Short mmCIF file of C-alpha atoms in Angstrom, two decimals:
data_model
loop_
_atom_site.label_atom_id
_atom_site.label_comp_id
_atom_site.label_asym_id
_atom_site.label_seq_id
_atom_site.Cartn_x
_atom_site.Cartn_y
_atom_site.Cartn_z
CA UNK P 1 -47.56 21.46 -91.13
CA UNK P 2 -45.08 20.79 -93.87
CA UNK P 3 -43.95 17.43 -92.62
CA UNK P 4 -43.87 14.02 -95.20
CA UNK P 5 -46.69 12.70 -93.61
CA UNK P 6 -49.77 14.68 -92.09
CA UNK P 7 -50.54 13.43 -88.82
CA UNK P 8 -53.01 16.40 -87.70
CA UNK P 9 -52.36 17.69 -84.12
CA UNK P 10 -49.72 14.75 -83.86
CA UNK P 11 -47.59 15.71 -86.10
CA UNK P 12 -44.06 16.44 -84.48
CA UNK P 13 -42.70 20.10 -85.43
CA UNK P 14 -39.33 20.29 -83.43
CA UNK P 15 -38.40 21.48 -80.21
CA UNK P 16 -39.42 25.22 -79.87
CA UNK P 17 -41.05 25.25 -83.79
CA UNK P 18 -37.89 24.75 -85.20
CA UNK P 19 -39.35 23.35 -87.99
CA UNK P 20 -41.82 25.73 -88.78
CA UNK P 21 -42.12 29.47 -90.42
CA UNK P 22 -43.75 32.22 -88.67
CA UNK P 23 -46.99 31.29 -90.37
CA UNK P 24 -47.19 27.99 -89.07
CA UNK P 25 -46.14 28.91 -85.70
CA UNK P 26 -49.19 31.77 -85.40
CA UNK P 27 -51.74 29.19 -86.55
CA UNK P 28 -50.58 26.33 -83.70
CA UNK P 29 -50.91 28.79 -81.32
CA UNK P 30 -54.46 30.05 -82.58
CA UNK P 31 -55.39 26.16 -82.70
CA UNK P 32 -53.65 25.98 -78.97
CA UNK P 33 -56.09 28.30 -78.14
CA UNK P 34 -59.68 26.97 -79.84
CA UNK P 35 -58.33 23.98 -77.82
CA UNK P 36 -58.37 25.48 -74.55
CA UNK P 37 -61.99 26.38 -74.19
CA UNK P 38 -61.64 29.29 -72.65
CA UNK P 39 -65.05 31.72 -72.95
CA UNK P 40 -62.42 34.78 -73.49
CA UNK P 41 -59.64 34.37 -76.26
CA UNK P 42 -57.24 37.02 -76.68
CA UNK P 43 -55.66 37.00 -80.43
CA UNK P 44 -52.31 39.53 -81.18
CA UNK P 45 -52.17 39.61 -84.51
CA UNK P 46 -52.17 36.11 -85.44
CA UNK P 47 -52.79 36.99 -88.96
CA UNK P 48 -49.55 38.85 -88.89
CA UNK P 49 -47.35 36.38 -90.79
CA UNK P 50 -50.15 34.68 -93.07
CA UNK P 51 -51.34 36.01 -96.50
CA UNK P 52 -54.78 38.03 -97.45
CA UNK P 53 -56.34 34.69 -98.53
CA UNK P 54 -55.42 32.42 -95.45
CA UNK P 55 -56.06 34.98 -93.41
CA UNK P 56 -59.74 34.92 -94.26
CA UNK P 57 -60.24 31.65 -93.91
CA UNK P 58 -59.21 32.00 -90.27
CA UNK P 59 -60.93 34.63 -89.67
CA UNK P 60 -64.28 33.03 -91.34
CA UNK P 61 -64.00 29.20 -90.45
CA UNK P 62 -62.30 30.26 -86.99
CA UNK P 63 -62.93 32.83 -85.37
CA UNK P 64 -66.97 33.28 -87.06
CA UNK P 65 -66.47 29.23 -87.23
CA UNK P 66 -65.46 27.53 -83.79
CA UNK P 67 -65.13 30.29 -81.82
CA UNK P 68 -68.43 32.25 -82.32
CA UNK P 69 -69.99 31.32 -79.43
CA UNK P 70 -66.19 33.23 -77.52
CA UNK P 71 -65.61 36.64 -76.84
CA UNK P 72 -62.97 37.39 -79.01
CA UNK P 73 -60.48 40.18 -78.75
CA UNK P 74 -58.46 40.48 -82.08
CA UNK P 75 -55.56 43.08 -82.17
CA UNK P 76 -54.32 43.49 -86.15
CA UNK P 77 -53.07 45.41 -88.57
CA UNK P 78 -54.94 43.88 -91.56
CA UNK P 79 -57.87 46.22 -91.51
CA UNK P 80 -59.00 44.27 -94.73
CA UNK P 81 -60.49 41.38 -92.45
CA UNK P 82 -62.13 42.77 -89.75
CA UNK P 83 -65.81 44.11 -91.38
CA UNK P 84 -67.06 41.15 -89.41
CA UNK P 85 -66.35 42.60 -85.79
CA UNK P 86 -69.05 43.78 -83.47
CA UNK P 87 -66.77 47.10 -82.49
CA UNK P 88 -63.34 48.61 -83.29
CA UNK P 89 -60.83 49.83 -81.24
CA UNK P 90 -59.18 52.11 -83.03
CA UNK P 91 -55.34 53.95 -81.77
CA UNK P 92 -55.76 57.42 -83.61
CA UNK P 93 -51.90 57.76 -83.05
CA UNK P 94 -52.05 60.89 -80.42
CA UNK P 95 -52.50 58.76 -77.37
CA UNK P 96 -56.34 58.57 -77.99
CA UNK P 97 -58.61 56.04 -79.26
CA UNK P 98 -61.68 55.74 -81.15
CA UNK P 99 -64.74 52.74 -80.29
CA UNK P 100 -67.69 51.71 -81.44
CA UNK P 101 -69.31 49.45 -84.60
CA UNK P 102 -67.01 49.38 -88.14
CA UNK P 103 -69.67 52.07 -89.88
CA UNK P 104 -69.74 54.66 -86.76
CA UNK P 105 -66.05 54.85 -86.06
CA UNK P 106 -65.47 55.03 -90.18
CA UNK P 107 -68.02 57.68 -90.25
CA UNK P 108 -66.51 59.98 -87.93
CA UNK P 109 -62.67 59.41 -88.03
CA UNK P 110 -61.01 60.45 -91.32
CA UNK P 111 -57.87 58.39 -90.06
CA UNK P 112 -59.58 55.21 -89.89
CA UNK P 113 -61.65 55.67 -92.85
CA UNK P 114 -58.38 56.15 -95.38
CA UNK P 115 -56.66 53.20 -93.58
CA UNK P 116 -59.59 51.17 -94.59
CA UNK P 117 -59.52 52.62 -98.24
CA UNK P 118 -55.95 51.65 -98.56
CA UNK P 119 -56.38 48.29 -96.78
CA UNK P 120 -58.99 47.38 -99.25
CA UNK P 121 -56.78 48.39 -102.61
CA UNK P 122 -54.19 46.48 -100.68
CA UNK P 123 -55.85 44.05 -100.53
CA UNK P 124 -57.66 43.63 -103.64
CA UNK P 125 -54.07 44.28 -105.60
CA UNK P 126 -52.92 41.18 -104.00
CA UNK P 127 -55.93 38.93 -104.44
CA UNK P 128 -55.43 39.86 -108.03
CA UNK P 129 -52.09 38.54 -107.90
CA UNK P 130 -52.67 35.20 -106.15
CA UNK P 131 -55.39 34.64 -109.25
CA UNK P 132 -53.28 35.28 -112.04
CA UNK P 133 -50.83 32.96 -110.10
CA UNK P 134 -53.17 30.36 -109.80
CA UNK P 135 -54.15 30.72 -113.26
CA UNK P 136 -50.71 30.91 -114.90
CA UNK P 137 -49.95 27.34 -112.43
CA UNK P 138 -52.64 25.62 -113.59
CA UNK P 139 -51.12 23.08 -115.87
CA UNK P 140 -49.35 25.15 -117.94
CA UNK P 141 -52.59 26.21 -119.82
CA UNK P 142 -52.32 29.81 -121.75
CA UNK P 143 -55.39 31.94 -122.42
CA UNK P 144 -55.15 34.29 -125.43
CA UNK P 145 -57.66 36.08 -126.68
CA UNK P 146 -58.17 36.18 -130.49
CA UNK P 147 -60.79 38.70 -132.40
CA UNK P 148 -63.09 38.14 -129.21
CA UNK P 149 -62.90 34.73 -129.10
CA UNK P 150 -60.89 32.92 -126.57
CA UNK P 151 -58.79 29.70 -126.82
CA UNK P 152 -57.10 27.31 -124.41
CA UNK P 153 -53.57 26.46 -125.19
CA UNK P 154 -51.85 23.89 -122.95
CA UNK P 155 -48.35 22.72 -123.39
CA UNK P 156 -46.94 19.97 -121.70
CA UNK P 157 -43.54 20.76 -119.85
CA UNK P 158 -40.40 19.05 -121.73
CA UNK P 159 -38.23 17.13 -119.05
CA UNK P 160 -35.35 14.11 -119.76
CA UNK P 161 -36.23 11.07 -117.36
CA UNK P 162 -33.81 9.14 -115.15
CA UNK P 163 -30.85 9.66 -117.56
CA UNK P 164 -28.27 12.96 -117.97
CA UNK P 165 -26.74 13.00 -121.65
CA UNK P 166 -23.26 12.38 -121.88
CA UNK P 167 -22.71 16.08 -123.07
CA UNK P 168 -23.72 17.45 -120.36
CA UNK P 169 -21.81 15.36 -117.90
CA UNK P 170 -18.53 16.10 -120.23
CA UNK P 171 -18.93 19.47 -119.53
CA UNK P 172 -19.24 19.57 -116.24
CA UNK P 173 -16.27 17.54 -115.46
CA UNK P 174 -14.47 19.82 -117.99
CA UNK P 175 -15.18 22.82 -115.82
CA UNK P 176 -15.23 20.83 -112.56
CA UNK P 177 -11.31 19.41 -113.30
CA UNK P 178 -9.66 22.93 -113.65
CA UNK P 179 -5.73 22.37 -113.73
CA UNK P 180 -6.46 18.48 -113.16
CA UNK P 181 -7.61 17.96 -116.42
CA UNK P 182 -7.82 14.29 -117.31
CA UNK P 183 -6.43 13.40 -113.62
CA UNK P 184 -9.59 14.65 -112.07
CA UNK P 185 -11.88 11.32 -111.85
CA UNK P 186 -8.94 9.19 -110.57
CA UNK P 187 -8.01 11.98 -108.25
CA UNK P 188 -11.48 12.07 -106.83
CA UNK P 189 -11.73 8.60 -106.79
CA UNK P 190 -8.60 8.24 -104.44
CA UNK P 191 -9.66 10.52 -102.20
CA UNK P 192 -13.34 9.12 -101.63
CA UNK P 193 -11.44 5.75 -101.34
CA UNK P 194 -9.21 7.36 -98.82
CA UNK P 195 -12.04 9.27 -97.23
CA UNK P 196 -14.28 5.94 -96.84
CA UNK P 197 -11.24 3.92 -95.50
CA UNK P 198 -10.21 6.16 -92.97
CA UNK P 199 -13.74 6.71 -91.30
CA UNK P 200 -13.70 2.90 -91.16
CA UNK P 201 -10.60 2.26 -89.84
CA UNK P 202 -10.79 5.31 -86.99
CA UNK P 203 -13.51 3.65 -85.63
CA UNK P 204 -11.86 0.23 -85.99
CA UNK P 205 -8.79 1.19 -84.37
CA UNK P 206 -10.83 2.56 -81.31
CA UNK P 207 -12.31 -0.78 -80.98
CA UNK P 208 -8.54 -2.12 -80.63
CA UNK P 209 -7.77 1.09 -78.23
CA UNK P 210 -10.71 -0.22 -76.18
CA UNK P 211 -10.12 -3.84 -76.03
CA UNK P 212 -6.28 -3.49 -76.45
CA UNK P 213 -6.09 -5.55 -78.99
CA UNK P 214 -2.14 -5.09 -78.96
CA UNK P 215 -1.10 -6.25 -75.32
CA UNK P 216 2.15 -4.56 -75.21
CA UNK P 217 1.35 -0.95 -76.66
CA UNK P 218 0.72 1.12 -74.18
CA UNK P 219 -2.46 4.07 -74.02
CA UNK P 220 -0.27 6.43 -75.88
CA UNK P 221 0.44 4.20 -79.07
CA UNK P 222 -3.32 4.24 -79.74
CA UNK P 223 -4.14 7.69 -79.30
CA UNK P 224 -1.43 8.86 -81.41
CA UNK P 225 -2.66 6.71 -84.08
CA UNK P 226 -6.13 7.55 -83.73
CA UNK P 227 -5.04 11.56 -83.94
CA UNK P 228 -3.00 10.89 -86.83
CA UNK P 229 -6.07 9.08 -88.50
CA UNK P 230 -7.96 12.33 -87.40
CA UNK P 231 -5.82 14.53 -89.48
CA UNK P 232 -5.56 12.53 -92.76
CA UNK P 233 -9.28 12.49 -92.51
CA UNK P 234 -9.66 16.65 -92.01
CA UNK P 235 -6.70 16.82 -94.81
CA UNK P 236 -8.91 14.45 -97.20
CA UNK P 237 -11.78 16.28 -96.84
CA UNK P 238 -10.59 18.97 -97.24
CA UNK P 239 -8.89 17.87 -100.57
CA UNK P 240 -12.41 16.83 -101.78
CA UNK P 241 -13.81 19.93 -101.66
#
């Protein structure tokens, strides 16, 4: 589900999903329910946030696959995926529905039939797409075709290894210094220094403040150090950026 390491149905996602698009999300909740057992599953459009080709997938390795044995109620808009249902449902938009096998209810309702039409062009416009993707990603590799004949051209991707020219990094402290000009790397330097030494030293000085390292300072003397070591870090930072 995205994470570094795939540990199947153990693989943490977050509290609530956080971690996870809507795609993911629809697909742990289809797999909570092949889990469950249950002889009646009731599906709303859990193909709502997945793409033409995953989408069929589920529909053939899932629902046809594990759950074929299920009665399986399957509310979606993606017409292009349901010629494998025993009967349609159909809302004809007027408060009154249509029901019975995919060929009788796109026999006799008009509406239904041109959804279908346009949720197969739909449908076939973006399989087209995810192919030429796919082709176009596969290693670079151009097809041309030449009086008939056709050729494979690959060329391999040019990319500078573990090293950024010195040009380049000129240039970007050029336009990275501004008014500082050649003050800008010692500038920077101080306040990372200053930056690095005061998140030290805050945390130091509250181990003093705890232990009272300084017998005859009172509560006050540490706190208004420790706020005044609060500050210079905020005004560092803020420097930095």
């Amino acid at each position: 589900m995205g994470s570094e390491r795939d540990s199947g149905d153990l693989t943490e996602v977050g509290e609530r999903g956080v971690t996870l698009s809507g795609g993911q999300k629809a697909r742990i909740n289809l797999a909570r329910a092949v889990y469950a057992g249950k002889d009646i599953i009731l599906l709303d459009d859990v193909l709502s946030a997945v793409d033409a080709k995953v989408g069929r997938h589920i529909v053939n390795n899932c629902l046809l696959g594990y759950l074929k044995d299920k009665t399986r109620v399957l509310a979606t808009h993606q017409l292009s995926l349901i010629g494998s249902a025993d009967k349609v449902v159909f809302l004809n938009g007027d408060g009154s529905i249509d029901f019975g096998s995919l060929s009788d209810v796109s026999a006799r309702n008009e509406k239904f039939r041109t959804l279908m039409q346009h949720a197969t062009e739909m449908d076939n416009k973006k399989m087209k797409k995810e192919i030429d993707k796919d082709d176009s990603e596969d290693g670079g590799s151009i097809e041309k075709v030449v009086s008939g004949k056709q050729f494979n051209i690959k060329e391999e991707e040019e990319r500078a290894v573990n090293m950024i020219k010195f040009d380049v990094a000129k240039v970007y402290i050029k336009l990275a210094s501004g008014v500082f000009k050649f003050t800008f790397l010692p500038l920077v330097f101080i306040l990372y220094t200053l930056y690095a030494f005061l998140g030290i030293f805050s945390n130091t000085w509250l181990s003093f403040w705890v232990a009272h390292k300084f017998e005859d300072k009172g509560d006050h003397f540490y706190m208004g150090l420790y706020i005044c070591f609060g500050f210079l870090t905020v005004i560092v930072t803020v420097l930095g950026w």
